[in-house]
mmCIF file of C-alpha atoms and ligand atoms in Angstrom:
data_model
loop_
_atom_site.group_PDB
_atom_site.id
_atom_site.type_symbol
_atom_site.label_atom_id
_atom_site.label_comp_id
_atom_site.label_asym_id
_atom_site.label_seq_id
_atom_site.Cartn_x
_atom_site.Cartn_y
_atom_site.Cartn_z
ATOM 1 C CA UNK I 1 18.371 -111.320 4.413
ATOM 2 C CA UNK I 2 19.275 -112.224 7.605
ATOM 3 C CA UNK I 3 20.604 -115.431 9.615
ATOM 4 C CA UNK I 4 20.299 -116.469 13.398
ATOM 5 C CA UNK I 5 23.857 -118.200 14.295
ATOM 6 C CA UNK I 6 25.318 -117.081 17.539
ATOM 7 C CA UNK I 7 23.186 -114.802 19.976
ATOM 8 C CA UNK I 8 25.981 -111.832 19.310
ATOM 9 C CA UNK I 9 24.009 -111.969 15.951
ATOM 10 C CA UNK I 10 21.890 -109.327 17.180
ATOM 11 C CA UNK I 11 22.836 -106.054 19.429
ATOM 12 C CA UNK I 12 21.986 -105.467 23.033
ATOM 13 C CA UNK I 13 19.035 -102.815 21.412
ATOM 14 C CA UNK I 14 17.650 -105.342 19.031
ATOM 15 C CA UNK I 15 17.654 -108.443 21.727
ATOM 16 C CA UNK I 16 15.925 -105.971 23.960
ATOM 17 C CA UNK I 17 13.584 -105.429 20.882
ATOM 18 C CA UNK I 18 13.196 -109.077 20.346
ATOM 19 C CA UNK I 19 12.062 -109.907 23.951
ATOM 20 C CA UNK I 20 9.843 -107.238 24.413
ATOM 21 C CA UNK I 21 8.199 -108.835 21.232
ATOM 22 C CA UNK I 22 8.105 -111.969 23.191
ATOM 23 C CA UNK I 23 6.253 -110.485 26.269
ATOM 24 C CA UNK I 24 3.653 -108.628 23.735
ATOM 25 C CA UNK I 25 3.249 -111.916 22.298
ATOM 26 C CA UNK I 26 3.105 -113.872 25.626
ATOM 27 C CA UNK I 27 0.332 -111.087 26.437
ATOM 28 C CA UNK I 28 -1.382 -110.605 23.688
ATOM 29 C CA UNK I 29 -1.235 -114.051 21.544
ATOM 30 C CA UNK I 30 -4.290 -113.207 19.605
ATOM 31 C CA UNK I 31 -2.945 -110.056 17.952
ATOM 32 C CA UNK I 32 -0.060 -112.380 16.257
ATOM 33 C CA UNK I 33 -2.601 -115.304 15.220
ATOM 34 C CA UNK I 34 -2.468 -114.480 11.470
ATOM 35 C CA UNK I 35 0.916 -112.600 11.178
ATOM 36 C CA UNK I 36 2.792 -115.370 9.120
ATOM 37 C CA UNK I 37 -0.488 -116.781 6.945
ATOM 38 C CA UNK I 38 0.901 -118.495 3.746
ATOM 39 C CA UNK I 39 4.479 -118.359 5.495
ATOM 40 C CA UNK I 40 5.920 -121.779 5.888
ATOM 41 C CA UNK I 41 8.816 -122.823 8.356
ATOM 42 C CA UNK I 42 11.727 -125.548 7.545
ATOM 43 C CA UNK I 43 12.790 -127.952 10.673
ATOM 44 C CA UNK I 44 15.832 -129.421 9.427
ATOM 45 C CA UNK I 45 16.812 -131.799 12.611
ATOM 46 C CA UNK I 46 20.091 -133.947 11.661
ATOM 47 C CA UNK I 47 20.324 -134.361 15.997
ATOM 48 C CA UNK I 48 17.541 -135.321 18.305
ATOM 49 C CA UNK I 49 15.240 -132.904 19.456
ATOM 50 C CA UNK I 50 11.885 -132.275 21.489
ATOM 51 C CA UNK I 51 11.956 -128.498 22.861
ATOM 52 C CA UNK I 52 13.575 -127.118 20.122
ATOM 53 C CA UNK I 53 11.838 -128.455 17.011
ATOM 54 C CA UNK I 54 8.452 -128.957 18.284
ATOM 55 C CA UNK I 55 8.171 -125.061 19.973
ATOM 56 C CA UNK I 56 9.609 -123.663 16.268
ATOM 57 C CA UNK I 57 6.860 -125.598 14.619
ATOM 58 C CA UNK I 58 4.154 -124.879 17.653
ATOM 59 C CA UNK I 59 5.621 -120.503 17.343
ATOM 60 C CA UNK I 60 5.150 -120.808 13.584
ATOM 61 C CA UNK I 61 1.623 -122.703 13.838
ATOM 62 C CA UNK I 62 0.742 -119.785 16.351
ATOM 63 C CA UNK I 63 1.610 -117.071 13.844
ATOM 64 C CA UNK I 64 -0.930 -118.856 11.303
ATOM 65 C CA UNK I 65 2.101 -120.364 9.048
ATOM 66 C CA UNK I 66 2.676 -123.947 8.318
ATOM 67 C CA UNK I 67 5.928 -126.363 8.982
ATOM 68 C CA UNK I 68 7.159 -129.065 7.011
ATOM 69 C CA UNK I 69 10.843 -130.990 7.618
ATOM 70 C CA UNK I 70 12.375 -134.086 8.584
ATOM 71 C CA UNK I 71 13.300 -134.793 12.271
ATOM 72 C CA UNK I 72 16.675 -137.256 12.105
ATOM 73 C CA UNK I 73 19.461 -137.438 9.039
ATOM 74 C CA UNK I 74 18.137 -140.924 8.475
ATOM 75 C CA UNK I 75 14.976 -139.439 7.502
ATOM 76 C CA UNK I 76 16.275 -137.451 4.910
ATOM 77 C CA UNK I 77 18.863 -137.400 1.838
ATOM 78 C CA UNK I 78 21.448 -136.547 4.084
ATOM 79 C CA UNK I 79 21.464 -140.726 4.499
ATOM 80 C CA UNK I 80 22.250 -140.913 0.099
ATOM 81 C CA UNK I 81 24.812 -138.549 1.014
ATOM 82 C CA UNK I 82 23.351 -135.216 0.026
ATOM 83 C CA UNK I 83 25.747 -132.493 1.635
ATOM 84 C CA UNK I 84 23.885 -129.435 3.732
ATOM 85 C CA UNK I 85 25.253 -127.061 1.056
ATOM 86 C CA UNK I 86 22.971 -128.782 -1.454
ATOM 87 C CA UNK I 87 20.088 -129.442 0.685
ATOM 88 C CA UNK I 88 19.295 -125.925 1.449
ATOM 89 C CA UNK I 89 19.585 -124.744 -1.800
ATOM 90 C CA UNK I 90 15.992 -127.101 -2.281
ATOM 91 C CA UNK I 91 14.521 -126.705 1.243
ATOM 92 C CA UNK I 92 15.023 -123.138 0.235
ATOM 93 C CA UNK I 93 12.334 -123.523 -2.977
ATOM 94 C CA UNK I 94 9.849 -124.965 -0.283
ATOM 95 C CA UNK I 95 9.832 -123.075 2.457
ATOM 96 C CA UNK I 96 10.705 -118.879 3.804
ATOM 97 C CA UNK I 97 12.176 -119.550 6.646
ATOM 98 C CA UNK I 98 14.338 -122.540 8.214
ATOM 99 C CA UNK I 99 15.676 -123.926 11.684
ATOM 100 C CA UNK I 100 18.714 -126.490 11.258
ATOM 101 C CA UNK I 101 20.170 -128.222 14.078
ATOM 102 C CA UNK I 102 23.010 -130.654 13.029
ATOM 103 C CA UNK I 103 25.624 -132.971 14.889
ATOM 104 C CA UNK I 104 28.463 -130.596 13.490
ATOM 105 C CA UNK I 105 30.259 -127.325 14.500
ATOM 106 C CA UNK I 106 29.857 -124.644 12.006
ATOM 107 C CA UNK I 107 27.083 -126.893 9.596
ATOM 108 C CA UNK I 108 24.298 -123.838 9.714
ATOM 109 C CA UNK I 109 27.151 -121.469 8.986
ATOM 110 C CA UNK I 110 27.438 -123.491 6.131
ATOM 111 C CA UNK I 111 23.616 -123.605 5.270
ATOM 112 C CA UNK I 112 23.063 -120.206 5.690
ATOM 113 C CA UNK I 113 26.217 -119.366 3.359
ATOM 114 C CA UNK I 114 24.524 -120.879 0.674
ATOM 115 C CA UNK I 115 20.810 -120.310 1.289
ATOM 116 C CA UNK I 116 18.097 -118.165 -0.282
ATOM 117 C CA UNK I 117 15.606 -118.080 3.136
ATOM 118 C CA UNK I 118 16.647 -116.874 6.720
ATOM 119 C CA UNK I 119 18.590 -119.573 8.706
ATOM 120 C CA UNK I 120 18.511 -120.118 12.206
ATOM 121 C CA UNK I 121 21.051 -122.131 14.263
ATOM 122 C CA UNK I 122 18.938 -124.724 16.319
ATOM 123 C CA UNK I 123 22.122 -126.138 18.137
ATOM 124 C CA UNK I 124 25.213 -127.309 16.178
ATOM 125 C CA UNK I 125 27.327 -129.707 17.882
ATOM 126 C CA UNK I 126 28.995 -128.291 20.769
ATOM 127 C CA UNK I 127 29.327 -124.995 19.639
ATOM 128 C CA UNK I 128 26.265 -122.456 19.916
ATOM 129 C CA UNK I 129 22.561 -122.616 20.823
ATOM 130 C CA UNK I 130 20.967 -119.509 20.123
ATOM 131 C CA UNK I 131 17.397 -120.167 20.771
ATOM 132 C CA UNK I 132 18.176 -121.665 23.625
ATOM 133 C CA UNK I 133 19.984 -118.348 24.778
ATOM 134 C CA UNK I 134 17.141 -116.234 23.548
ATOM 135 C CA UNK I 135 14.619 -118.239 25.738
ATOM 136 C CA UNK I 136 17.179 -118.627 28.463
ATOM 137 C CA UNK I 137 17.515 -113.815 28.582
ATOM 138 C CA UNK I 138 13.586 -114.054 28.587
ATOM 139 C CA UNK I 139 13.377 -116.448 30.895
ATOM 140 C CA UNK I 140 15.500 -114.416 33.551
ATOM 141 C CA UNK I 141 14.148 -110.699 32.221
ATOM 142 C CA UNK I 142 10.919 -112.158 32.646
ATOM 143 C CA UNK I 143 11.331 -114.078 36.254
ATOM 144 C CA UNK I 144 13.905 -111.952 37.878
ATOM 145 C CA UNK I 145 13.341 -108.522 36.864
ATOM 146 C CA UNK I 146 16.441 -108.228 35.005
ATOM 147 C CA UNK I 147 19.756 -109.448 33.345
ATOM 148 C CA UNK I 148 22.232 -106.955 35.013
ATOM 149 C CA UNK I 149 23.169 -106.866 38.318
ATOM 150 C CA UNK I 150 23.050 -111.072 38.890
ATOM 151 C CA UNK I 151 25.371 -113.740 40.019
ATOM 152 C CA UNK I 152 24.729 -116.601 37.805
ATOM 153 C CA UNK I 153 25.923 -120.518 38.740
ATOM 154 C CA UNK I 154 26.499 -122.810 35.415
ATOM 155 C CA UNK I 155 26.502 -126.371 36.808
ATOM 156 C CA UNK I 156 27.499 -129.262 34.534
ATOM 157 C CA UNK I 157 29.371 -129.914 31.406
ATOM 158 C CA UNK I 158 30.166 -126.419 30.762
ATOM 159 C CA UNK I 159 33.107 -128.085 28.313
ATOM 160 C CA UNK I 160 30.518 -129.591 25.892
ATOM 161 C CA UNK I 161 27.619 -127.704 26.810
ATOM 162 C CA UNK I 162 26.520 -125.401 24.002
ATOM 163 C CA UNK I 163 23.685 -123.722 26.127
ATOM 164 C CA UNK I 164 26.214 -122.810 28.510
ATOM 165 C CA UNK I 165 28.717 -121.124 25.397
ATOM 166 C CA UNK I 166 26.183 -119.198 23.752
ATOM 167 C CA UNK I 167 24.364 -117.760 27.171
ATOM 168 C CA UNK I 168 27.631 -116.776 29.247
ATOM 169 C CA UNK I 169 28.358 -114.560 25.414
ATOM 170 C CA UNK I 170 25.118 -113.194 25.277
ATOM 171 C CA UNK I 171 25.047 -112.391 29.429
ATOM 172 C CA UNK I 172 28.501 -110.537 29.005
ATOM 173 C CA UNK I 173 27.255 -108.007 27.392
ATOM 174 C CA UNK I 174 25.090 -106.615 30.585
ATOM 175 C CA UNK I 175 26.285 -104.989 33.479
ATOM 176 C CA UNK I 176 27.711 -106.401 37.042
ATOM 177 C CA UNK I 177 26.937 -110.205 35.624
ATOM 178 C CA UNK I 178 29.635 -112.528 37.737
ATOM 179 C CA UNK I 179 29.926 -116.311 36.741
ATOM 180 C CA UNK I 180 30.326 -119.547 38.998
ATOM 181 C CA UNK I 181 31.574 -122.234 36.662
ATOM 182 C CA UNK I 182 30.820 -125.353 38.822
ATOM 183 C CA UNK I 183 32.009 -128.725 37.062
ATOM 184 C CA UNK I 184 34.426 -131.279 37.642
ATOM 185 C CA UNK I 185 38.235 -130.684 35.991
ATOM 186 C CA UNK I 186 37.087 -132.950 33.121
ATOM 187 C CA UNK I 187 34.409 -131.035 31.894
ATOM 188 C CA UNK I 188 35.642 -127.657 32.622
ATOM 189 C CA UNK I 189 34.415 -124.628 30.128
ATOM 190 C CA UNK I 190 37.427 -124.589 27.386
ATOM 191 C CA UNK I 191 40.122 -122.320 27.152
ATOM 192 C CA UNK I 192 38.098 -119.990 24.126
ATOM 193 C CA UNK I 193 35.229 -119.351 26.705
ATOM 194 C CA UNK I 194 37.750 -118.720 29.828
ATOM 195 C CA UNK I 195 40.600 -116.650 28.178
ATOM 196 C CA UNK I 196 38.427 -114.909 25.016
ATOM 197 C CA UNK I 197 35.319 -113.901 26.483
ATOM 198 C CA UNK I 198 35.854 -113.796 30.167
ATOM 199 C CA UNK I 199 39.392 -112.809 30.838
ATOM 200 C CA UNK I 200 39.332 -110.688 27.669
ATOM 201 C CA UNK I 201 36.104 -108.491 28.958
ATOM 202 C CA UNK I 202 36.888 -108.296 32.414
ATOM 203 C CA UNK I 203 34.491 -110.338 33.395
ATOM 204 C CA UNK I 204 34.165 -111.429 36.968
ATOM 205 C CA UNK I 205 33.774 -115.245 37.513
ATOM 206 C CA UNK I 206 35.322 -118.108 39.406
ATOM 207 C CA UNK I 207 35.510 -121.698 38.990
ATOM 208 C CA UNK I 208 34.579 -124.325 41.448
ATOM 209 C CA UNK I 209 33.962 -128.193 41.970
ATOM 210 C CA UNK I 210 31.716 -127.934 44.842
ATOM 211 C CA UNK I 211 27.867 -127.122 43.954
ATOM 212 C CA UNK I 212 27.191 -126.439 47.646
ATOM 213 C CA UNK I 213 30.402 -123.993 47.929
ATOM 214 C CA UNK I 214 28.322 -122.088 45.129
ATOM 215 C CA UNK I 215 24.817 -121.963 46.490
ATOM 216 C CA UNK I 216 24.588 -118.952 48.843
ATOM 217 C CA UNK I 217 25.624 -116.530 46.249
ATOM 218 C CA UNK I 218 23.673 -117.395 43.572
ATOM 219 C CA UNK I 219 20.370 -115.364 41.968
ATOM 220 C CA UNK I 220 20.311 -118.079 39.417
ATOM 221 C CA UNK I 221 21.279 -121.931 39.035
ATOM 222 C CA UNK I 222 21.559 -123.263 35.455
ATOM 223 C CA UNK I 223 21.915 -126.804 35.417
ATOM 224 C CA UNK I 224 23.117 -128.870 32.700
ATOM 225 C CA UNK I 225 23.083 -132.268 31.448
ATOM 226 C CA UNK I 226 25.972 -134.544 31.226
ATOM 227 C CA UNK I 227 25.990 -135.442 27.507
ATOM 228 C CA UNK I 228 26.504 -139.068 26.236
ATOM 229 C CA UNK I 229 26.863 -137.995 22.591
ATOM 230 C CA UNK I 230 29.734 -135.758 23.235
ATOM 231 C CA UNK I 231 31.863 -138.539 24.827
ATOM 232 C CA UNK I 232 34.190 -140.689 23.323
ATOM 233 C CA UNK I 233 34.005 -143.328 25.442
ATOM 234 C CA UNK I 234 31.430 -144.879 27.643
ATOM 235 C CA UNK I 235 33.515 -145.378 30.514
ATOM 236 C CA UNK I 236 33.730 -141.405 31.469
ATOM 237 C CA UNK I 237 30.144 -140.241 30.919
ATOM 238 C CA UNK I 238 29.553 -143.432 33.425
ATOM 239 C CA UNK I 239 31.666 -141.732 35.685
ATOM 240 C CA UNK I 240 30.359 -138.249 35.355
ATOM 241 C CA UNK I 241 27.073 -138.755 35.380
ATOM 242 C CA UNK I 242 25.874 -138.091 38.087
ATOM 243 C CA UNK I 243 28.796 -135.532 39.529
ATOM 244 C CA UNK I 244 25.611 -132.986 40.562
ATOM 245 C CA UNK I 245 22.266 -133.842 41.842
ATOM 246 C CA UNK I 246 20.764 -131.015 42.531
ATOM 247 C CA UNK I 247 18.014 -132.225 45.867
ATOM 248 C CA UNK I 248 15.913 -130.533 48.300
ATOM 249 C CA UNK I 249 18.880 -130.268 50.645
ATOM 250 C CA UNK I 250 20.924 -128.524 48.506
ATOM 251 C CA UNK I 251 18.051 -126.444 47.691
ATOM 252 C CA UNK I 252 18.470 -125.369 51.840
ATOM 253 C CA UNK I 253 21.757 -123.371 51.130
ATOM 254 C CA UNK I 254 19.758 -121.299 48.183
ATOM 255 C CA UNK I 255 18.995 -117.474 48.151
ATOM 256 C CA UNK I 256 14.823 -117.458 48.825
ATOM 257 C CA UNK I 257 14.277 -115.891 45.458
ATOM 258 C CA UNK I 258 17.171 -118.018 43.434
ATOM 259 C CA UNK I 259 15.957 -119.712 40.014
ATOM 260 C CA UNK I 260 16.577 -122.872 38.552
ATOM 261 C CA UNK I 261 17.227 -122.958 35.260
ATOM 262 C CA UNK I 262 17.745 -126.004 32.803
ATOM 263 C CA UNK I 263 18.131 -126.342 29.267
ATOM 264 C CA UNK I 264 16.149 -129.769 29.340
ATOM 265 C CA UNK I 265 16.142 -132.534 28.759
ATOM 266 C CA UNK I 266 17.313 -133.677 32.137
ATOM 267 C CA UNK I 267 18.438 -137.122 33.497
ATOM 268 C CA UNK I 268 19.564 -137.342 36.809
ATOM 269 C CA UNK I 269 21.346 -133.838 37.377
ATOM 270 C CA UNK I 270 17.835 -132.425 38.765
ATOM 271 C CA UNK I 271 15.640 -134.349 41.062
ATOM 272 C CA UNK I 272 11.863 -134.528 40.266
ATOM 273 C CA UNK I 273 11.299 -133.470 43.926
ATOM 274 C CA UNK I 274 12.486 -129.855 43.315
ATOM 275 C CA UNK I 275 10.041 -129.664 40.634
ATOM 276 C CA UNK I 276 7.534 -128.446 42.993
ATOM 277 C CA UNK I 277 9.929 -125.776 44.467
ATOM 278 C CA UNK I 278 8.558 -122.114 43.619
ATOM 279 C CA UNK I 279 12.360 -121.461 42.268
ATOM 280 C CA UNK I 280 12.421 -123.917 39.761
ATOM 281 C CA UNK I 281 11.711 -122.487 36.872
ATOM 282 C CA UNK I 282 12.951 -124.795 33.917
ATOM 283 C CA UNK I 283 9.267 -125.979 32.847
ATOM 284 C CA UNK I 284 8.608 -122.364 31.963
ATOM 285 C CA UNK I 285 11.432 -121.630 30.288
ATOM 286 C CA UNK I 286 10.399 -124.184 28.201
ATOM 287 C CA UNK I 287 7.047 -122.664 27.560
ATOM 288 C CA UNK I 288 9.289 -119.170 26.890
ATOM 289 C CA UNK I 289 10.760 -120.779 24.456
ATOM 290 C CA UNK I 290 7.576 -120.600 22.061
ATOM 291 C CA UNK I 291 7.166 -117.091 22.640
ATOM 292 C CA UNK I 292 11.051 -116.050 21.699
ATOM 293 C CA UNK I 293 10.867 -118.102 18.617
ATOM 294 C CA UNK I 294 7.586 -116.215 17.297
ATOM 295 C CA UNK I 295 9.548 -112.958 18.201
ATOM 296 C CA UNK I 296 12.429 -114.615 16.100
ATOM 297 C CA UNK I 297 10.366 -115.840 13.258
ATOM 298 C CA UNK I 298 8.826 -112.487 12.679
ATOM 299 C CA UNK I 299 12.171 -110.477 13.077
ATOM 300 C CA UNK I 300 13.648 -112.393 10.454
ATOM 301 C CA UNK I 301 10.724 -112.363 8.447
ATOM 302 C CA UNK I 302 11.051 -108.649 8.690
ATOM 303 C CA UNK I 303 6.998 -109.083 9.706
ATOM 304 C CA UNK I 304 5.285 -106.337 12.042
ATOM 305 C CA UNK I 305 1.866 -106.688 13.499
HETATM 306 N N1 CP Q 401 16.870 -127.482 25.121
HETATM 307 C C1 CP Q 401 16.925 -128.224 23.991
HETATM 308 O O1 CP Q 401 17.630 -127.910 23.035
HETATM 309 O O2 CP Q 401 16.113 -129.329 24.016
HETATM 310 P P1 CP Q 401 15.952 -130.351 22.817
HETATM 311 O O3 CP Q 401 17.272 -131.031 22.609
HETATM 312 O O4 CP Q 401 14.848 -131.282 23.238
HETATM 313 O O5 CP Q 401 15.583 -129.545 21.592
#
């Protein structure tokens, strides 16, 4: 049995596999319309959630299967005090197949230590986002051609931002890939990112403050959010807010072909009128997103069509 928790979970050969699944499926939905029939699929949200949990339960409804689970702790036993070790020993007598996002580092580890169906990591705390990585690779394979050979800009909270640890991992592992780390000094990516990925593979990247020092070089732009849940006080995420707005203007000093990528949600880091720029591309990532986690769902399934 296998589990989903970091994207280094699966080799360069088998994400390859996995998104050329995607594209089959994104071609061909049809083919896949009865591949999980009498399968069903967990959501086990203990965080809030729209992408995430809705396009697991839309990619298993589009395989044929069926989804059942709870959407906030309060909704569930966690609020009795039922512990996650417990509570997917039972989800596991319901369902094949689950998706957990929790508030805490390490809590699917946890799940999927103790669990008699495939786990996947849906986001736990500010660690790792997996899916999000997996839609984020098809997203770029799909849009730019490839995931070598590209200068990617991470805007944002790159300290908190668990989209941002999980995809610079995954993008490591392809060739010529140079990081900007844009974010103010407070929200700079932490020392485990910097010194044991980077600087221990060689990897090419620089950090600046300046979005528009950035701009010019970059194939692709991921903005982030600035996240009120990770902060301990009020007072900061007030004054890092809005720290990047990313405008028509600063859209000027872009390559032609650049694209914007965002994990969504986003508040103000993104303005709506660059949603009708040909490079922004977060609205179908989003729609990616479905496609990766059918390819996902089957693959752990162990499921060919
Ligand atoms: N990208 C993402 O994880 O969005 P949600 O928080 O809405 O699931």
């Amino acid at each position: 049995m296998r589990h989903l928790m970091s994207p280094l979970d699966f080799s360069v050969e088998e994400l390859d596999q996995l998104l050329d699944l995607a594209e089959d499926i994104e071609k061909n939905p049809k083919k896949y319309a009865h591949a999980c029939d009498g399968k069903k699929l967990a959501t086990c949200f203990y965080e809030p959630s729209t992408r995430t949990r809705l396009s697991f339960e839309a990619a298993m409804l589009n395989l044929g299967g069926s989804v059942l689970g709870f959407a906030s702790a309060d909704s569930s036993s966690a609020a009795k005090g039922e512990s996650i070790s417990d509570t997917i020993r039972v989800i596991s007598c319901y369902a094949d197949i689950c998706a957990i996002r929790h508030p805490k580092e390490g809590a699917a580890l946890v799940a999927s230590s103790k669990s008699g169906i495939p786990v996947i990591n849906a986001g736990d705390g500010g660690h790792q986002h997996p899916t999000q990585t997996l839609t984020d690779l098809m997203t770029i394979r799909s849009l730019n051609g490839r995931l070598g050979n590209i200068t990617i800009g991470l805007c944002g909270d790159l300290k908190f931002g668990r989209t941002v640890h999980s995809l610079i991992n995954a993008l490591i592992r392809y060739e010529n890939v140079k990081f900007v780390l844009i974010s103010p000094e407070e929200l700079k990516i932490p020392d485990y990112i910097r010194d044991d990925v980077l600087r221990a593979n060689g990897i090419e990247f620089k950090e600046v403050e300046r979005l528009e020092d950035a701009m010019h070089e970059l194939d692709i732009l991921y903005m982030t959010r600035v996240q009120r849940e990770r902060f301990f006080n009020e007072e900061d995420y007030i004054r890092l807010k809005d720290y990047y707005i990313l405008n028509g203007e600063k859209m000027k000093l872009a390559k032609e072909n650049m694209l914007v990528l965002h994990p969504l949600p986003r508040v103000n880091e993104i303005s709506v009128e660059v949603d009708d720029d040909p490079r922004a591309a977060y609205f179908k990532q989003a729609q990616y997103g479905v496609y990766v986690r059918m390819a996902l769902i089957l693959t752990l399934l162990d499921i060919t069509v």
